[in-house]
Amino acid sequence: MRVVFVNSTHRWRGVKSWTLRVSRGLQRRGHEVHLVVARGNIFAAAARESGLEVTELRFGPDWNPLAMGALRRLFDQAPPSVVVTNVSKDNRIAGPVCRARRIPVLQRVGAGGDLRDRWRVRLEQRRYVDRILVPARVIAARLAEFPWVRAAERVTVIPNGLDLARFRPGIGTGALRAAARVPREAPLVVTTSQISPVKGIPVLLEAFAALAPTTPAPWLVLIGEGDPEGAMLESARRLGLAGRVRALGFHRDLDELLEDADVLAHPSMFDGEGLPNSVLEAMAKGKAILATRIGGTEEAVTDGVEGLLVPPGDARALAEALARLLADPALRERLGAAARRRAERDFDQETMVDRVEALLQGMDRARGAR
């Protein structure tokens, strides 16, 4: 097959990591892979480093004739077997081109709120999108609320997967503490999601401030995009945490940095949460996880087995669970070991790519049978 991924988004979120993992896996299996991404995006460089073909495109407004013309020329040079999109913008640029050439479109929907009941979305789903891929059952259930999605026949659930050999325990000791200047003896809590209120960072800071004083005092490191005005760090200063909170910004490769974490916190308040990569990465690294009981997180983490789950937005419950984990190394070790076993069973990258490949091949065969 020749598979083209079209992604117009600029920020590096979970779908970018998923696209790289799936693209590399398909390429290793002998398929041709081409990525069409927003111009000037750091994702383009990362894809090229992985040996993938990349076209940078100025997408512009919906149904932009210039962008559609560029895709027509690209598809005429090397016709795709299947096109994979992510957001509605992708469908409104690639969709008409694919429809004219009878190229099937698979949309990867990573969160419950990514499709909304609007006329443009209904139009693109009916005219352009053949199948929908989601990483969690909870997203499939939400999409089933829209009759125009026809979830029973069009939606496939394939959980995210990781390179478990790369994200394995014991790799990278000291890298994060050195980067964040955290004392070696200090307990370390890490979060690796977007640094924003919807991901629960203000609640995490409040919970961190409510912890009873201990010696040595725990530190918190925030890794991820967001907080351009420094609002989260300002909140940390107001709460008296300025000396023990670090923000490292976006880091693409977390396999080594996560090794130093004693606890991975994922306090998301996003009710459309899919299957967060930050949680899966911590599971693969064998880390104790503290997360909110929301979205697809509950499909990966069973409370008291692979981690601890608390209600979203509850700073007190978050603080109590955090204190429990920090005070009990044996509990952290037990939860982390169970998380690694679950990752090996359910979230292996090769299994994910196998299932995506089979889905794409089925769409390609169905196209040929039309």
GROMACS .gro file of C-alpha atoms in nm, residues 5-297:
model
  293
    5PHE     CA    1  -0.119   1.084   0.656
    6VAL     CA    2  -0.261   1.437   0.642
    7ASN     CA    3  -0.226   1.645   0.958
    8SER     CA    4  -0.280   2.022   0.965
    9THR     CA    5  -0.231   2.073   1.341
   10HIS     CA    6   0.067   2.266   1.475
   11ARG     CA    7   0.111   2.151   1.834
   12TRP     CA    8   0.275   1.821   1.912
   13ARG     CA    9   0.006   1.623   2.089
   14GLY     CA   10  -0.072   1.255   2.115
   15VAL     CA   11  -0.174   1.215   1.753
   16LYS     CA   12   0.171   1.324   1.635
   17SER     CA   13   0.337   1.050   1.840
   18TRP     CA   14   0.079   0.799   1.718
   19THR     CA   15   0.139   0.901   1.357
   20LEU     CA   16   0.514   0.855   1.387
   21ARG     CA   17   0.481   0.515   1.550
   22VAL     CA   18   0.228   0.386   1.298
   23SER     CA   19   0.413   0.536   0.999
   24ARG     CA   20   0.743   0.381   1.098
   25GLY     CA   21   0.574   0.047   1.163
   26LEU     CA   22   0.401   0.046   0.825
   27GLN     CA   23   0.725   0.141   0.652
   28ARG     CA   24   0.907  -0.146   0.822
   29ARG     CA   25   0.641  -0.379   0.683
   30GLY     CA   26   0.721  -0.266   0.328
   31HIS     CA   27   0.447  -0.007   0.272
   32GLU     CA   28   0.512   0.337   0.126
   33VAL     CA   29   0.430   0.615   0.372
   34HIS     CA   30   0.401   0.988   0.305
   35LEU     CA   31   0.317   1.261   0.557
   36VAL     CA   32   0.152   1.591   0.463
   37VAL     CA   33   0.192   1.833   0.754
   38ALA     CA   34   0.159   2.202   0.832
   39ARG     CA   35   0.444   2.414   0.704
   40GLY     CA   36   0.706   2.519   0.959
   41ASN     CA   37   0.612   2.245   1.205
   42ILE     CA   38   0.874   2.067   1.418
   43PHE     CA   39   0.690   1.746   1.339
   44ALA     CA   40   0.820   1.759   0.981
   45ALA     CA   41   1.181   1.740   1.100
   46ALA     CA   42   1.102   1.452   1.333
   47ALA     CA   43   0.934   1.258   1.052
   48ARG     CA   44   1.227   1.313   0.817
   49GLU     CA   45   1.466   1.196   1.088
   50SER     CA   46   1.266   0.873   1.090
   51GLY     CA   47   1.323   0.832   0.715
   52LEU     CA   48   0.967   0.922   0.613
   53GLU     CA   49   0.864   1.120   0.306
   54VAL     CA   50   0.723   1.457   0.409
   55THR     CA   51   0.541   1.738   0.228
   56GLU     CA   52   0.490   2.065   0.413
   57LEU     CA   53   0.170   2.240   0.313
   58ARG     CA   54   0.006   2.573   0.390
   59PHE     CA   55  -0.344   2.445   0.461
   60GLY     CA   56  -0.518   2.783   0.492
   61PRO     CA   57  -0.899   2.802   0.531
   62ASP     CA   58  -1.145   2.516   0.491
   63TRP     CA   59  -1.174   2.387   0.132
   64ASN     CA   60  -0.876   2.603   0.036
   65PRO     CA   61  -0.834   2.558  -0.344
   66LEU     CA   62  -0.458   2.617  -0.329
   67ALA     CA   63  -0.404   2.345  -0.069
   68MET     CA   64  -0.639   2.108  -0.250
   69GLY     CA   65  -0.453   2.175  -0.574
   70ALA     CA   66  -0.123   2.084  -0.410
   71LEU     CA   67  -0.272   1.758  -0.285
   72ARG     CA   68  -0.414   1.678  -0.629
   73ARG     CA   69  -0.070   1.713  -0.782
   74LEU     CA   70   0.086   1.501  -0.507
   75PHE     CA   71  -0.176   1.229  -0.543
   76ASP     CA   72  -0.146   1.231  -0.923
   77GLN     CA   73   0.229   1.170  -0.894
   78ALA     CA   74   0.186   0.878  -0.653
   79PRO     CA   75  -0.177   0.772  -0.592
   80PRO     CA   76  -0.245   0.671  -0.230
   81SER     CA   77  -0.416   0.348  -0.136
   82VAL     CA   78  -0.562   0.511   0.177
   83VAL     CA   79  -0.546   0.859   0.330
   84VAL     CA   80  -0.543   0.900   0.709
   85THR     CA   81  -0.670   1.227   0.857
   86ASN     CA   82  -0.699   1.363   1.209
   87VAL     CA   83  -0.901   1.684   1.251
   88SER     CA   84  -1.187   1.832   1.049
   89LYS     CA   85  -0.951   2.070   0.869
   90ASP     CA   86  -0.775   1.767   0.723
   91ASN     CA   87  -1.104   1.627   0.593
   92ARG     CA   88  -1.203   1.959   0.437
   93ILE     CA   89  -0.877   1.981   0.244
   94ALA     CA   90  -0.801   1.617   0.161
   95GLY     CA   91  -1.162   1.495   0.150
   96PRO     CA   92  -1.272   1.647  -0.181
   97VAL     CA   93  -0.950   1.533  -0.350
   98CYS     CA   94  -0.993   1.179  -0.220
   99ARG     CA   95  -1.361   1.169  -0.315
  100ALA     CA   96  -1.282   1.269  -0.674
  101ARG     CA   97  -1.020   0.992  -0.699
  102ARG     CA   98  -1.215   0.732  -0.498
  103ILE     CA   99  -0.942   0.713  -0.235
  104PRO     CA  100  -1.075   0.584   0.100
  105VAL     CA  101  -1.027   0.807   0.405
  106LEU     CA  102  -0.965   0.687   0.759
  107GLN     CA  103  -1.004   0.955   1.027
  108ARG     CA  104  -0.820   0.897   1.351
  109VAL     CA  105  -1.023   1.057   1.633
  110GLY     CA  106  -0.820   1.074   1.953
  111ALA     CA  107  -1.063   1.243   2.193
  112GLY     CA  108  -1.434   1.242   2.261
  113GLY     CA  109  -1.484   1.607   2.174
  114ASP     CA  110  -1.304   1.599   1.838
  115LEU     CA  111  -1.629   1.543   1.648
  116ARG     CA  112  -1.919   1.777   1.720
  117ASP     CA  113  -2.273   1.786   1.589
  118ARG     CA  114  -2.229   2.070   1.340
  119TRP     CA  115  -2.336   2.090   0.979
  120ARG     CA  116  -1.982   2.103   0.847
  121VAL     CA  117  -1.883   1.797   1.046
  122ARG     CA  118  -2.193   1.606   0.934
  123LEU     CA  119  -2.116   1.704   0.575
  124GLU     CA  120  -1.754   1.590   0.582
  125GLN     CA  121  -1.843   1.263   0.755
  126ARG     CA  122  -2.108   1.177   0.498
  127ARG     CA  123  -1.909   1.285   0.192
  128TYR     CA  124  -1.545   1.221   0.272
  129VAL     CA  125  -1.478   0.984   0.565
  130ASP     CA  126  -1.511   0.608   0.516
  131ARG     CA  127  -1.395   0.478   0.854
  132ILE     CA  128  -1.307   0.620   1.197
  133LEU     CA  129  -1.032   0.487   1.425
  134VAL     CA  130  -1.038   0.561   1.800
  135PRO     CA  131  -0.798   0.452   2.078
  136ALA     CA  132  -1.057   0.385   2.351
  137ARG     CA  133  -1.403   0.235   2.392
  138VAL     CA  134  -1.527   0.547   2.570
  139ILE     CA  135  -1.468   0.753   2.254
  140ALA     CA  136  -1.652   0.500   2.040
  141ALA     CA  137  -1.945   0.521   2.282
  142ARG     CA  138  -1.951   0.898   2.259
  143LEU     CA  139  -1.944   0.893   1.879
  144ALA     CA  140  -2.230   0.645   1.880
  145GLU     CA  141  -2.450   0.924   2.018
  146PHE     CA  142  -2.441   1.081   1.670
  147PRO     CA  143  -2.658   0.882   1.427
  148TRP     CA  144  -2.473   1.028   1.129
  149VAL     CA  145  -2.149   0.863   1.245
  150ARG     CA  146  -2.300   0.513   1.205
  151ALA     CA  147  -2.061   0.394   1.475
  152ALA     CA  148  -2.148   0.024   1.458
  153GLU     CA  149  -2.027  -0.007   1.099
  154ARG     CA  150  -1.768   0.271   1.073
  155VAL     CA  151  -1.582   0.298   1.406
  156THR     CA  152  -1.293   0.071   1.503
  157VAL     CA  153  -1.122   0.073   1.845
  158ILE     CA  154  -0.745   0.014   1.841
  159PRO     CA  155  -0.561   0.112   2.163
  160ASN     CA  156  -0.242   0.313   2.140
  161GLY     CA  157   0.083   0.123   2.162
  162LEU     CA  158   0.443   0.192   2.257
  163ASP     CA  159   0.786   0.059   2.171
  164LEU     CA  160   0.820  -0.141   2.492
  165ALA     CA  161   1.187  -0.216   2.429
  166ARG     CA  162   1.261   0.156   2.424
  167PHE     CA  163   1.027   0.247   2.711
  168ARG     CA  164   1.160  -0.011   2.950
  169PRO     CA  165   1.250   0.028   3.318
  170GLY     CA  166   1.610   0.109   3.403
  171ILE     CA  167   1.698   0.331   3.107
  172GLY     CA  168   1.801   0.693   3.167
  173THR     CA  169   1.868   0.725   3.539
  174GLY     CA  170   1.960   1.084   3.635
  175ALA     CA  171   1.867   1.259   3.310
  176LEU     CA  172   1.555   1.433   3.440
  177ARG     CA  173   1.698   1.533   3.775
  178ALA     CA  174   1.997   1.686   3.601
  179ALA     CA  175   1.780   1.874   3.349
  180ALA     CA  176   1.546   2.009   3.617
  181ARG     CA  177   1.813   2.053   3.886
  182VAL     CA  178   1.627   1.833   4.133
  183PRO     CA  179   1.825   1.700   4.433
  184ARG     CA  180   1.904   1.332   4.408
  185GLU     CA  181   1.737   1.247   4.738
  186ALA     CA  182   1.411   1.438   4.676
  187PRO     CA  183   1.093   1.244   4.586
  188LEU     CA  184   0.998   1.340   4.231
  189VAL     CA  185   0.650   1.375   4.082
  190VAL     CA  186   0.627   1.424   3.705
  191THR     CA  187   0.348   1.515   3.465
  192THR     CA  188   0.400   1.496   3.089
  193SER     CA  189   0.075   1.624   2.942
  194GLN     CA  190  -0.014   1.963   2.801
  195ILE     CA  191   0.045   2.231   3.068
  196SER     CA  192  -0.304   2.375   3.085
  197PRO     CA  193  -0.608   2.395   3.316
  198VAL     CA  194  -0.798   2.130   3.119
  199LYS     CA  195  -0.520   1.883   3.202
  200GLY     CA  196  -0.567   1.960   3.572
  201ILE     CA  197  -0.233   2.129   3.638
  202PRO     CA  198  -0.382   2.398   3.871
  203VAL     CA  199  -0.548   2.120   4.074
  204LEU     CA  200  -0.220   1.929   4.089
  205LEU     CA  201  -0.041   2.240   4.218
  206GLU     CA  202  -0.309   2.289   4.483
  207ALA     CA  203  -0.276   1.926   4.589
  208PHE     CA  204   0.101   1.953   4.598
  209ALA     CA  205   0.078   2.257   4.824
  210ALA     CA  206  -0.154   2.069   5.059
  211LEU     CA  207   0.092   1.787   5.124
  212ALA     CA  208   0.216   1.766   5.480
  213PRO     CA  209   0.577   1.883   5.519
  214THR     CA  210   0.828   1.600   5.482
  215THR     CA  211   1.205   1.571   5.474
  216PRO     CA  212   1.320   1.565   5.206
  217ALA     CA  213   1.039   1.764   5.042
  218PRO     CA  214   0.898   1.634   4.711
  219TRP     CA  215   0.951   1.815   4.381
  220LEU     CA  216   0.720   1.852   4.081
  221VAL     CA  217   0.840   1.865   3.720
  222LEU     CA  218   0.604   1.968   3.438
  223ILE     CA  219   0.699   1.843   3.091
  224GLY     CA  220   0.491   1.955   2.795
  225GLU     CA  221   0.366   2.237   2.578
  226GLY     CA  222   0.145   2.516   2.704
  227ASP     CA  223   0.144   2.790   2.970
  228PRO     CA  224   0.288   3.058   2.737
  229GLU     CA  225   0.223   3.333   2.992
  230GLY     CA  226   0.376   3.140   3.279
  231ALA     CA  227   0.042   3.124   3.465
  232MET     CA  228   0.113   2.782   3.614
  233LEU     CA  229   0.452   2.884   3.749
  234GLU     CA  230   0.297   3.201   3.887
  235SER     CA  231   0.039   2.984   4.065
  236ALA     CA  232   0.322   2.774   4.204
  237ARG     CA  233   0.487   3.088   4.340
  238ARG     CA  234   0.162   3.203   4.504
  239LEU     CA  235   0.125   2.862   4.667
  240GLY     CA  236   0.480   2.877   4.806
  241LEU     CA  237   0.607   2.608   4.567
  242ALA     CA  238   0.839   2.815   4.349
  243GLY     CA  239   1.150   2.640   4.473
  244ARG     CA  240   1.014   2.291   4.411
  245VAL     CA  241   0.833   2.319   4.076
  246ARG     CA  242   1.011   2.308   3.741
  247ALA     CA  243   0.868   2.346   3.390
  248LEU     CA  244   1.087   2.192   3.119
  249GLY     CA  245   0.867   2.259   2.816
  250PHE     CA  246   0.811   2.011   2.537
  251HIS     CA  247   1.038   1.705   2.510
  252ARG     CA  248   0.985   1.458   2.228
  253ASP     CA  249   1.173   1.164   2.378
  254LEU     CA  250   1.058   1.079   2.728
  255ASP     CA  251   1.193   0.726   2.759
  256GLU     CA  252   1.502   0.838   2.952
  257LEU     CA  253   1.352   1.133   3.139
  258LEU     CA  254   1.071   0.927   3.294
  259GLU     CA  255   1.315   0.693   3.465
  260ASP     CA  256   1.371   0.943   3.748
  261ALA     CA  257   1.002   0.980   3.831
  262ASP     CA  258   0.873   0.831   4.156
  263VAL     CA  259   0.514   0.910   4.057
  264LEU     CA  260   0.360   1.002   3.722
  265ALA     CA  261   0.061   1.232   3.774
  266HIS     CA  262  -0.209   1.272   3.510
  267PRO     CA  263  -0.478   1.486   3.677
  268SER     CA  264  -0.678   1.557   3.360
  269MET     CA  265  -1.019   1.723   3.382
  270PHE     CA  266  -1.095   1.673   3.011
  271ASP     CA  267  -1.412   1.464   2.991
  272GLY     CA  268  -1.326   1.368   2.632
  273GLU     CA  269  -0.989   1.221   2.734
  274GLY     CA  270  -0.886   0.939   2.505
  275LEU     CA  271  -0.608   0.694   2.590
  276PRO     CA  272  -0.332   0.933   2.701
  277ASN     CA  273   0.022   0.859   2.586
  278SER     CA  274   0.159   1.003   2.910
  279VAL     CA  275  -0.015   0.729   3.109
  280LEU     CA  276   0.094   0.453   2.870
  281GLU     CA  277   0.455   0.575   2.871
  282ALA     CA  278   0.461   0.568   3.251
  283MET     CA  279   0.310   0.220   3.250
  284ALA     CA  280   0.577   0.096   3.009
  285LYS     CA  281   0.846   0.245   3.233
  286GLY     CA  282   0.700   0.065   3.534
  287LYS     CA  283   0.611   0.383   3.721
  288ALA     CA  284   0.343   0.434   3.984
  289ILE     CA  285   0.057   0.630   3.827
  290LEU     CA  286  -0.179   0.876   3.991
  291ALA     CA  287  -0.454   0.978   3.752
  292THR     CA  288  -0.808   1.103   3.741
  293ARG     CA  289  -1.098   0.868   3.680
  294ILE     CA  290  -1.188   1.005   3.341
  295GLY     CA  291  -1.211   0.904   2.975
  296GLY     CA  292  -0.995   0.623   2.844
  297THR     CA  293  -0.759   0.639   3.142
   0.00000   0.00000   0.00000
